[in-house]
Short mmCIF file of N, CA and C in Angstrom, two decimals:
data_model
loop_
_atom_site.label_atom_id
_atom_site.label_comp_id
_atom_site.label_asym_id
_atom_site.label_seq_id
_atom_site.Cartn_x
_atom_site.Cartn_y
_atom_site.Cartn_z
N GLY A 1 -179.64 -127.87 86.26
CA GLY A 1 -180.47 -126.97 87.04
C GLY A 1 -179.93 -125.56 87.02
N LEU A 2 -178.60 -125.44 86.98
CA LEU A 2 -177.98 -124.12 87.03
C LEU A 2 -178.37 -123.28 85.83
N PHE A 3 -178.42 -123.92 84.66
CA PHE A 3 -178.72 -123.19 83.43
C PHE A 3 -180.10 -122.56 83.51
N HIS A 4 -181.03 -123.31 84.07
CA HIS A 4 -182.39 -122.82 84.18
C HIS A 4 -182.46 -121.57 85.05
N VAL A 5 -181.72 -121.58 86.14
CA VAL A 5 -181.70 -120.43 87.05
C VAL A 5 -181.20 -119.20 86.31
N ARG A 6 -180.14 -119.40 85.51
CA ARG A 6 -179.55 -118.26 84.82
C ARG A 6 -180.57 -117.66 83.84
N ILE A 7 -181.31 -118.53 83.16
CA ILE A 7 -182.30 -118.03 82.19
C ILE A 7 -183.37 -117.21 82.91
N SER A 8 -183.87 -117.74 84.02
CA SER A 8 -184.96 -117.03 84.69
C SER A 8 -184.48 -115.68 85.22
N ALA A 9 -183.21 -115.60 85.58
CA ALA A 9 -182.68 -114.32 86.04
C ALA A 9 -182.63 -113.34 84.88
N MET A 10 -182.31 -113.84 83.68
CA MET A 10 -182.25 -112.96 82.52
C MET A 10 -183.64 -112.45 82.15
N GLU A 11 -184.63 -113.30 82.31
CA GLU A 11 -185.98 -112.89 81.95
C GLU A 11 -186.44 -111.71 82.78
N GLY A 12 -185.88 -111.57 83.97
CA GLY A 12 -186.24 -110.44 84.81
C GLY A 12 -185.76 -109.13 84.21
N ASP A 13 -184.98 -109.21 83.14
CA ASP A 13 -184.56 -108.02 82.40
C ASP A 13 -183.84 -107.02 83.30
N GLY A 14 -182.88 -107.55 84.07
CA GLY A 14 -182.07 -106.65 84.88
C GLY A 14 -182.75 -106.23 86.17
N GLU A 15 -183.94 -106.71 86.42
CA GLU A 15 -184.62 -106.29 87.65
C GLU A 15 -184.25 -107.15 88.84
N ASP A 16 -183.48 -108.21 88.59
CA ASP A 16 -183.09 -109.06 89.70
C ASP A 16 -181.77 -108.64 90.31
N VAL A 17 -181.27 -107.49 89.89
CA VAL A 17 -180.08 -106.96 90.53
C VAL A 17 -180.44 -105.64 91.18
N VAL A 18 -179.68 -105.28 92.19
CA VAL A 18 -179.96 -104.05 92.92
C VAL A 18 -178.66 -103.29 93.11
N MET A 19 -178.77 -101.98 93.16
CA MET A 19 -177.62 -101.18 93.52
C MET A 19 -177.79 -100.77 94.98
N LEU A 20 -176.80 -101.12 95.79
CA LEU A 20 -176.86 -100.76 97.20
C LEU A 20 -175.95 -99.57 97.45
N VAL A 21 -176.47 -98.57 98.13
CA VAL A 21 -175.64 -97.46 98.59
C VAL A 21 -175.47 -97.65 100.10
N VAL A 22 -174.22 -97.88 100.49
CA VAL A 22 -173.93 -98.17 101.89
C VAL A 22 -173.47 -96.89 102.56
N LYS A 23 -174.26 -96.41 103.50
CA LYS A 23 -173.91 -95.18 104.22
C LYS A 23 -173.38 -95.55 105.60
N ASN A 24 -172.18 -95.07 105.89
CA ASN A 24 -171.58 -95.38 107.19
C ASN A 24 -172.09 -94.41 108.24
N ALA A 25 -172.43 -94.95 109.39
CA ALA A 25 -172.98 -94.13 110.46
C ALA A 25 -171.95 -93.18 111.06
N ASP A 26 -170.67 -93.41 110.79
CA ASP A 26 -169.67 -92.52 111.40
C ASP A 26 -169.61 -91.15 110.74
N GLY A 27 -170.21 -91.04 109.55
CA GLY A 27 -170.28 -89.73 108.90
C GLY A 27 -169.01 -89.30 108.21
N THR A 28 -167.92 -90.04 108.37
CA THR A 28 -166.67 -89.65 107.71
C THR A 28 -166.33 -90.56 106.54
N THR A 29 -166.74 -91.82 106.63
CA THR A 29 -166.45 -92.76 105.55
C THR A 29 -167.34 -92.43 104.36
N PRO A 30 -166.77 -92.30 103.16
CA PRO A 30 -167.61 -92.00 102.00
C PRO A 30 -168.58 -93.15 101.71
N ASP A 31 -169.72 -92.80 101.11
CA ASP A 31 -170.69 -93.83 100.75
C ASP A 31 -170.05 -94.84 99.80
N LEU A 32 -170.43 -96.08 99.99
CA LEU A 32 -169.92 -97.15 99.13
C LEU A 32 -171.06 -97.58 98.22
N GLU A 33 -170.82 -97.57 96.92
CA GLU A 33 -171.86 -97.99 95.98
C GLU A 33 -171.54 -99.40 95.50
N LEU A 34 -172.44 -100.32 95.78
CA LEU A 34 -172.28 -101.69 95.31
C LEU A 34 -173.23 -101.86 94.14
N GLN A 35 -172.66 -101.95 92.95
CA GLN A 35 -173.48 -101.98 91.73
C GLN A 35 -173.92 -103.40 91.42
N ALA A 36 -175.10 -103.52 90.88
CA ALA A 36 -175.58 -104.76 90.26
C ALA A 36 -175.38 -105.98 91.15
N ILE A 37 -175.90 -105.91 92.35
CA ILE A 37 -175.84 -107.06 93.25
C ILE A 37 -177.02 -107.98 92.91
N PRO A 38 -176.76 -109.22 92.54
CA PRO A 38 -177.89 -110.13 92.26
C PRO A 38 -178.66 -110.43 93.55
N LEU A 39 -179.98 -110.39 93.46
CA LEU A 39 -180.78 -110.71 94.64
C LEU A 39 -180.72 -112.20 94.94
N GLU A 40 -180.77 -113.00 93.87
CA GLU A 40 -180.79 -114.45 94.05
C GLU A 40 -179.49 -114.93 94.66
N GLY A 41 -179.61 -115.68 95.74
CA GLY A 41 -178.44 -116.35 96.29
C GLY A 41 -177.52 -115.48 97.12
N ASN A 42 -177.82 -114.20 97.25
CA ASN A 42 -176.98 -113.36 98.10
C ASN A 42 -177.66 -113.13 99.44
N THR A 43 -176.87 -113.21 100.49
CA THR A 43 -177.38 -112.97 101.83
C THR A 43 -176.79 -111.68 102.37
N VAL A 44 -177.28 -111.28 103.53
CA VAL A 44 -176.74 -110.10 104.20
C VAL A 44 -175.24 -110.30 104.46
N ARG A 45 -174.86 -111.53 104.78
CA ARG A 45 -173.44 -111.81 105.01
C ARG A 45 -172.61 -111.50 103.75
N CYS A 46 -173.13 -111.85 102.58
CA CYS A 46 -172.42 -111.55 101.33
C CYS A 46 -172.22 -110.05 101.18
N VAL A 47 -173.26 -109.29 101.50
CA VAL A 47 -173.16 -107.84 101.39
C VAL A 47 -172.10 -107.32 102.35
N LYS A 48 -172.08 -107.87 103.57
CA LYS A 48 -171.07 -107.43 104.54
C LYS A 48 -169.66 -107.66 103.99
N GLU A 49 -169.47 -108.82 103.34
CA GLU A 49 -168.14 -109.11 102.81
C GLU A 49 -167.77 -108.12 101.71
N MET A 50 -168.76 -107.75 100.87
CA MET A 50 -168.50 -106.76 99.83
C MET A 50 -168.12 -105.41 100.44
N VAL A 51 -168.84 -105.04 101.50
CA VAL A 51 -168.55 -103.77 102.16
C VAL A 51 -167.14 -103.79 102.74
N CYS A 52 -166.79 -104.91 103.37
CA CYS A 52 -165.46 -105.01 103.98
C CYS A 52 -164.36 -104.85 102.94
N SER A 53 -164.54 -105.48 101.79
CA SER A 53 -163.50 -105.36 100.77
C SER A 53 -163.51 -103.98 100.14
N GLY A 54 -164.65 -103.28 100.22
CA GLY A 54 -164.72 -101.95 99.65
C GLY A 54 -164.15 -100.87 100.55
N TYR A 55 -164.09 -101.15 101.85
CA TYR A 55 -163.57 -100.16 102.79
C TYR A 55 -162.05 -100.27 102.88
N GLU A 56 -161.40 -99.11 102.98
CA GLU A 56 -159.94 -99.12 103.06
C GLU A 56 -159.46 -99.78 104.34
N SER A 57 -160.24 -99.66 105.40
CA SER A 57 -159.81 -100.23 106.68
C SER A 57 -159.98 -101.75 106.72
N HIS A 58 -160.70 -102.29 105.72
CA HIS A 58 -160.96 -103.74 105.63
C HIS A 58 -161.37 -104.35 106.97
N PRO A 59 -162.51 -103.91 107.49
CA PRO A 59 -162.97 -104.52 108.75
C PRO A 59 -163.39 -105.97 108.50
N HIS A 60 -163.59 -106.70 109.57
CA HIS A 60 -164.08 -108.07 109.45
C HIS A 60 -165.60 -108.02 109.36
N PRO A 61 -166.20 -108.92 108.55
CA PRO A 61 -167.68 -108.88 108.43
C PRO A 61 -168.39 -108.95 109.78
N SER A 62 -167.78 -109.60 110.76
CA SER A 62 -168.45 -109.70 112.07
C SER A 62 -168.50 -108.36 112.79
N GLN A 63 -167.68 -107.39 112.34
CA GLN A 63 -167.71 -106.07 112.97
C GLN A 63 -168.83 -105.19 112.41
N LEU A 64 -169.45 -105.62 111.32
CA LEU A 64 -170.44 -104.78 110.67
C LEU A 64 -171.84 -105.08 111.18
N LYS A 65 -172.62 -104.02 111.29
CA LYS A 65 -174.06 -104.18 111.50
C LYS A 65 -174.74 -103.44 110.37
N LEU A 66 -175.58 -104.14 109.62
CA LEU A 66 -176.31 -103.50 108.53
C LEU A 66 -177.72 -103.19 108.99
N VAL A 67 -178.15 -101.96 108.70
CA VAL A 67 -179.50 -101.54 109.05
C VAL A 67 -180.21 -101.14 107.77
N PHE A 68 -181.39 -101.71 107.58
CA PHE A 68 -182.17 -101.41 106.38
C PHE A 68 -183.61 -101.17 106.81
N SER A 69 -184.18 -100.06 106.36
CA SER A 69 -185.55 -99.69 106.75
C SER A 69 -185.71 -99.71 108.26
N GLY A 70 -184.69 -99.24 108.96
CA GLY A 70 -184.80 -99.10 110.40
C GLY A 70 -184.67 -100.37 111.20
N ARG A 71 -184.29 -101.49 110.55
CA ARG A 71 -184.11 -102.68 111.36
C ARG A 71 -182.77 -103.34 111.08
N LEU A 72 -182.24 -103.99 112.10
CA LEU A 72 -180.95 -104.64 112.01
C LEU A 72 -181.09 -105.92 111.21
N LEU A 73 -180.19 -106.11 110.26
CA LEU A 73 -180.27 -107.30 109.41
C LEU A 73 -179.41 -108.42 109.97
N LYS A 74 -179.92 -109.64 109.84
CA LYS A 74 -179.16 -110.81 110.28
C LYS A 74 -178.38 -111.37 109.10
N ASP A 75 -177.22 -111.99 109.40
CA ASP A 75 -176.33 -112.48 108.35
C ASP A 75 -177.01 -113.42 107.36
N ASP A 76 -177.93 -114.25 107.86
CA ASP A 76 -178.48 -115.29 106.99
C ASP A 76 -179.73 -114.84 106.23
N GLU A 77 -180.10 -113.57 106.34
CA GLU A 77 -181.28 -113.11 105.61
C GLU A 77 -180.96 -112.98 104.12
N GLN A 78 -181.90 -113.38 103.28
CA GLN A 78 -181.71 -113.32 101.84
C GLN A 78 -182.07 -111.93 101.32
N LEU A 79 -181.24 -111.43 100.39
CA LEU A 79 -181.56 -110.13 99.78
C LEU A 79 -182.89 -110.19 99.06
N PHE A 80 -183.17 -111.33 98.44
CA PHE A 80 -184.42 -111.46 97.70
C PHE A 80 -185.61 -111.22 98.61
N ASP A 81 -185.55 -111.81 99.81
CA ASP A 81 -186.66 -111.64 100.75
C ASP A 81 -186.78 -110.19 101.22
N LEU A 82 -185.64 -109.55 101.41
CA LEU A 82 -185.65 -108.18 101.92
C LEU A 82 -186.16 -107.19 100.88
N LEU A 83 -185.78 -107.42 99.62
CA LEU A 83 -185.96 -106.38 98.60
C LEU A 83 -187.00 -106.72 97.54
N GLN A 84 -187.68 -107.84 97.66
CA GLN A 84 -188.57 -108.23 96.57
C GLN A 84 -189.72 -107.24 96.37
N THR A 85 -190.08 -106.51 97.42
CA THR A 85 -191.17 -105.55 97.27
C THR A 85 -190.66 -104.17 96.89
N HIS A 86 -189.33 -104.04 96.73
CA HIS A 86 -188.76 -102.72 96.46
C HIS A 86 -188.71 -102.41 94.97
N ASP A 87 -188.72 -101.13 94.67
CA ASP A 87 -188.50 -100.68 93.31
C ASP A 87 -187.00 -100.70 93.06
N LEU A 88 -186.54 -101.71 92.33
CA LEU A 88 -185.11 -101.91 92.19
C LEU A 88 -184.48 -101.00 91.14
N SER A 89 -185.28 -100.14 90.52
CA SER A 89 -184.68 -99.20 89.57
C SER A 89 -183.98 -98.07 90.31
N HIS A 90 -184.26 -97.95 91.59
CA HIS A 90 -183.58 -96.94 92.41
C HIS A 90 -182.58 -97.62 93.32
N PRO A 91 -181.50 -96.91 93.66
CA PRO A 91 -180.56 -97.50 94.62
C PRO A 91 -181.23 -97.72 95.97
N VAL A 92 -180.84 -98.79 96.61
CA VAL A 92 -181.36 -99.09 97.94
C VAL A 92 -180.31 -98.66 98.95
N ILE A 93 -180.73 -97.87 99.92
CA ILE A 93 -179.79 -97.34 100.89
C ILE A 93 -179.76 -98.23 102.13
N VAL A 94 -178.56 -98.64 102.48
CA VAL A 94 -178.35 -99.47 103.65
C VAL A 94 -177.39 -98.71 104.56
N HIS A 95 -177.67 -98.68 105.83
CA HIS A 95 -176.76 -98.03 106.78
C HIS A 95 -175.89 -99.10 107.43
N VAL A 96 -174.64 -98.75 107.65
CA VAL A 96 -173.73 -99.71 108.25
C VAL A 96 -173.08 -99.09 109.48
N LEU A 97 -172.95 -99.90 110.50
CA LEU A 97 -172.21 -99.51 111.70
C LEU A 97 -171.01 -100.44 111.78
N VAL A 98 -169.83 -99.86 111.92
CA VAL A 98 -168.63 -100.68 112.06
C VAL A 98 -168.18 -100.62 113.51
N ARG A 99 -168.19 -101.75 114.15
CA ARG A 99 -167.70 -101.79 115.53
C ARG A 99 -166.18 -101.82 115.48
N ALA A 100 -165.55 -101.15 116.44
CA ALA A 100 -164.09 -101.19 116.50
C ALA A 100 -163.64 -102.60 116.81
N ALA A 101 -162.50 -102.96 116.25
CA ALA A 101 -161.99 -104.32 116.46
C ALA A 101 -161.35 -104.42 117.83
N THR A 102 -162.18 -104.42 118.85
CA THR A 102 -161.64 -104.49 120.21
C THR A 102 -161.79 -105.90 120.75
N ASP A 103 -162.01 -106.86 119.86
CA ASP A 103 -162.15 -108.23 120.32
C ASP A 103 -160.80 -108.75 120.78
N PRO A 104 -160.75 -109.30 121.98
CA PRO A 104 -159.46 -109.83 122.48
C PRO A 104 -159.09 -111.14 121.80
N VAL A 105 -159.91 -111.56 120.83
CA VAL A 105 -159.65 -112.83 120.15
C VAL A 105 -158.37 -112.75 119.33
N THR A 106 -158.14 -111.62 118.66
CA THR A 106 -156.97 -111.51 117.79
C THR A 106 -156.04 -110.43 118.32
N PRO A 107 -155.14 -110.78 119.23
CA PRO A 107 -154.16 -109.79 119.68
C PRO A 107 -153.07 -109.64 118.62
N SER A 108 -153.17 -108.58 117.83
CA SER A 108 -152.25 -108.47 116.70
C SER A 108 -150.83 -108.08 117.09
N PRO A 109 -150.58 -107.29 118.15
CA PRO A 109 -149.17 -106.89 118.36
C PRO A 109 -148.31 -108.00 118.95
N THR A 110 -148.30 -109.17 118.31
CA THR A 110 -147.37 -110.22 118.72
C THR A 110 -146.76 -110.90 117.50
N PRO A 111 -146.08 -110.14 116.64
CA PRO A 111 -145.40 -110.81 115.51
C PRO A 111 -144.04 -111.33 115.96
N SER A 112 -144.02 -112.52 116.58
CA SER A 112 -142.79 -113.01 117.18
C SER A 112 -141.67 -113.27 116.17
N PRO A 113 -141.93 -113.80 114.97
CA PRO A 113 -140.79 -114.10 114.09
C PRO A 113 -140.03 -112.84 113.67
N THR A 114 -140.71 -111.72 113.48
CA THR A 114 -140.04 -110.53 112.96
C THR A 114 -139.44 -109.69 114.06
N GLN A 115 -139.65 -110.05 115.31
CA GLN A 115 -139.13 -109.22 116.39
C GLN A 115 -137.64 -109.45 116.63
N HIS A 116 -137.05 -110.45 115.98
CA HIS A 116 -135.63 -110.73 116.19
C HIS A 116 -134.88 -110.51 114.89
N PRO A 117 -134.58 -109.24 114.57
CA PRO A 117 -133.89 -108.99 113.30
C PRO A 117 -132.46 -109.50 113.32
N SER A 118 -131.86 -109.61 114.52
CA SER A 118 -130.46 -110.05 114.59
C SER A 118 -130.34 -111.47 114.05
N ARG A 119 -131.31 -112.31 114.40
CA ARG A 119 -131.26 -113.67 113.92
C ARG A 119 -131.43 -113.71 112.40
N GLY A 120 -132.35 -112.86 111.92
CA GLY A 120 -132.60 -112.85 110.48
C GLY A 120 -131.42 -112.32 109.70
N ASN A 121 -130.67 -111.37 110.29
CA ASN A 121 -129.57 -110.76 109.55
C ASN A 121 -128.47 -111.75 109.23
N SER A 122 -128.14 -112.62 110.18
CA SER A 122 -127.06 -113.56 109.93
C SER A 122 -127.43 -114.48 108.77
N ALA A 123 -128.72 -114.79 108.66
CA ALA A 123 -129.14 -115.64 107.56
C ALA A 123 -129.17 -114.85 106.26
N ALA A 124 -129.39 -113.53 106.38
CA ALA A 124 -129.55 -112.73 105.17
C ALA A 124 -128.22 -112.48 104.47
N THR A 125 -127.10 -112.51 105.23
CA THR A 125 -125.81 -112.31 104.56
C THR A 125 -125.36 -113.66 104.02
N PRO A 126 -125.44 -113.83 102.71
CA PRO A 126 -125.16 -115.17 102.15
C PRO A 126 -123.66 -115.46 102.16
N SER A 127 -123.28 -116.53 102.82
CA SER A 127 -121.88 -116.96 102.77
C SER A 127 -121.82 -118.46 102.50
N PRO A 128 -122.40 -118.87 101.37
CA PRO A 128 -122.37 -120.32 101.11
C PRO A 128 -121.00 -120.77 100.60
N ARG A 129 -120.23 -119.84 99.97
CA ARG A 129 -118.96 -120.26 99.38
C ARG A 129 -117.90 -120.41 100.46
N PRO A 130 -117.18 -121.48 100.43
CA PRO A 130 -116.07 -121.62 101.37
C PRO A 130 -114.96 -120.66 100.98
N PRO A 131 -114.08 -120.30 101.91
CA PRO A 131 -112.96 -119.42 101.54
C PRO A 131 -112.17 -120.04 100.40
N ARG A 132 -111.72 -119.16 99.51
CA ARG A 132 -111.14 -119.65 98.26
C ARG A 132 -109.84 -120.42 98.55
N ALA A 133 -109.84 -121.67 98.19
CA ALA A 133 -108.62 -122.48 98.35
C ALA A 133 -108.26 -123.03 96.98
N PRO A 134 -107.00 -123.20 96.71
CA PRO A 134 -106.62 -123.79 95.40
C PRO A 134 -107.24 -125.17 95.26
N SER A 135 -107.95 -125.38 94.17
CA SER A 135 -108.63 -126.65 94.00
C SER A 135 -107.60 -127.75 93.76
N SER A 136 -107.73 -128.82 94.48
CA SER A 136 -106.74 -129.88 94.36
C SER A 136 -106.97 -130.68 93.09
#
């Protein structure tokens, strides 16, 4: 079945991929260009993950809100459904809002293992050899 899908995508002659230009609402983050995104099988969630890996701050996909044609996109929406009526020869502009990671779910300032360098130092000085004694 997979082979058949690949052929039908090729028959579209490159029209089944889209270039997304992601504009950040904060006005300071440079636009992110996502080239040749296949419409088939990609959801809004997939796009969010691409945006996250493209941003230097690497936000979590749950922090992103994607807005397209003035409406908020849901994670499970298919790109094919959103863009099938679009002229895919032009880049499609999507606006993104990144919420600050103020979720109390992940309190990051608690790296307990690294807070005790004294313990780590004693292990770091290697003293496996016993003091040199004449071998009997």
